[in-house]
């Protein structure tokens, strides 16, 4: 199973659980149904965005030096400037 298939499987299961809770197939307390379920997708989106930005920032900060690529790029003539 590839990572994409695994991620989509987890997303599908979580979506089914969310919809089942939203339509009342899973009995939930009234406070959970009224206060948590409506904001759960936004919380998941903000959490994913925060993780993505942190992950990209960390990998940019720890990006290894490539002196060969630097010298190769410095040898390229930029004619459009």
PDB file of N, CA and C in Angstrom, residues 32 34 52 64 68-69 75 78 81:
ATOM      1  N   UNK A  32     -21.060  18.310  22.406  1.00  0.00           N
ATOM      2  CA  UNK A  32     -20.145  17.889  21.337  1.00  0.00           C
ATOM      3  C   UNK A  32     -20.781  18.165  19.984  1.00  0.00           C
ATOM      4  N   UNK A  34     -23.126  20.347  19.197  1.00  0.00           N
ATOM      5  CA  UNK A  34     -23.373  21.760  18.901  1.00  0.00           C
ATOM      6  C   UNK A  34     -22.115  22.615  18.871  1.00  0.00           C
ATOM      7  N   UNK A  52       2.217  22.015   7.863  1.00  0.00           N
ATOM      8  CA  UNK A  52       2.873  22.140   6.558  1.00  0.00           C
ATOM      9  C   UNK A  52       3.869  23.293   6.545  1.00  0.00           C
ATOM     10  N   UNK A  64      20.793  21.415   2.979  1.00  0.00           N
ATOM     11  CA  UNK A  64      22.242  21.261   2.833  1.00  0.00           C
ATOM     12  C   UNK A  64      22.803  22.152   1.736  1.00  0.00           C
ATOM     13  N   UNK A  68      28.540  22.760  -5.767  1.00  0.00           N
ATOM     14  CA  UNK A  68      28.607  22.524  -7.214  1.00  0.00           C
ATOM     15  C   UNK A  68      27.448  23.214  -7.929  1.00  0.00           C
ATOM     16  N   UNK A  69      26.257  23.112  -7.365  1.00  0.00           N
ATOM     17  CA  UNK A  69      25.098  23.760  -7.979  1.00  0.00           C
ATOM     18  C   UNK A  69      25.238  25.275  -7.920  1.00  0.00           C
ATOM     19  N   UNK A  75      27.519  30.503 -13.195  1.00  0.00           N
ATOM     20  CA  UNK A  75      28.056  30.535 -14.551  1.00  0.00           C
ATOM     21  C   UNK A  75      26.995  30.782 -15.605  1.00  0.00           C
ATOM     22  N   UNK A  78      22.321  35.555 -17.359  1.00  0.00           N
ATOM     23  CA  UNK A  78      20.930  35.989 -17.322  1.00  0.00           C
ATOM     24  C   UNK A  78      20.744  37.072 -18.377  1.00  0.00           C
ATOM     25  N   UNK A  81      17.931  40.261 -17.896  1.00  0.00           N
ATOM     26  CA  UNK A  81      18.103  41.391 -16.981  1.00  0.00           C
ATOM     27  C   UNK A  81      18.536  42.612 -17.702  1.00  0.00           C
TER      28      UNK A  81
END
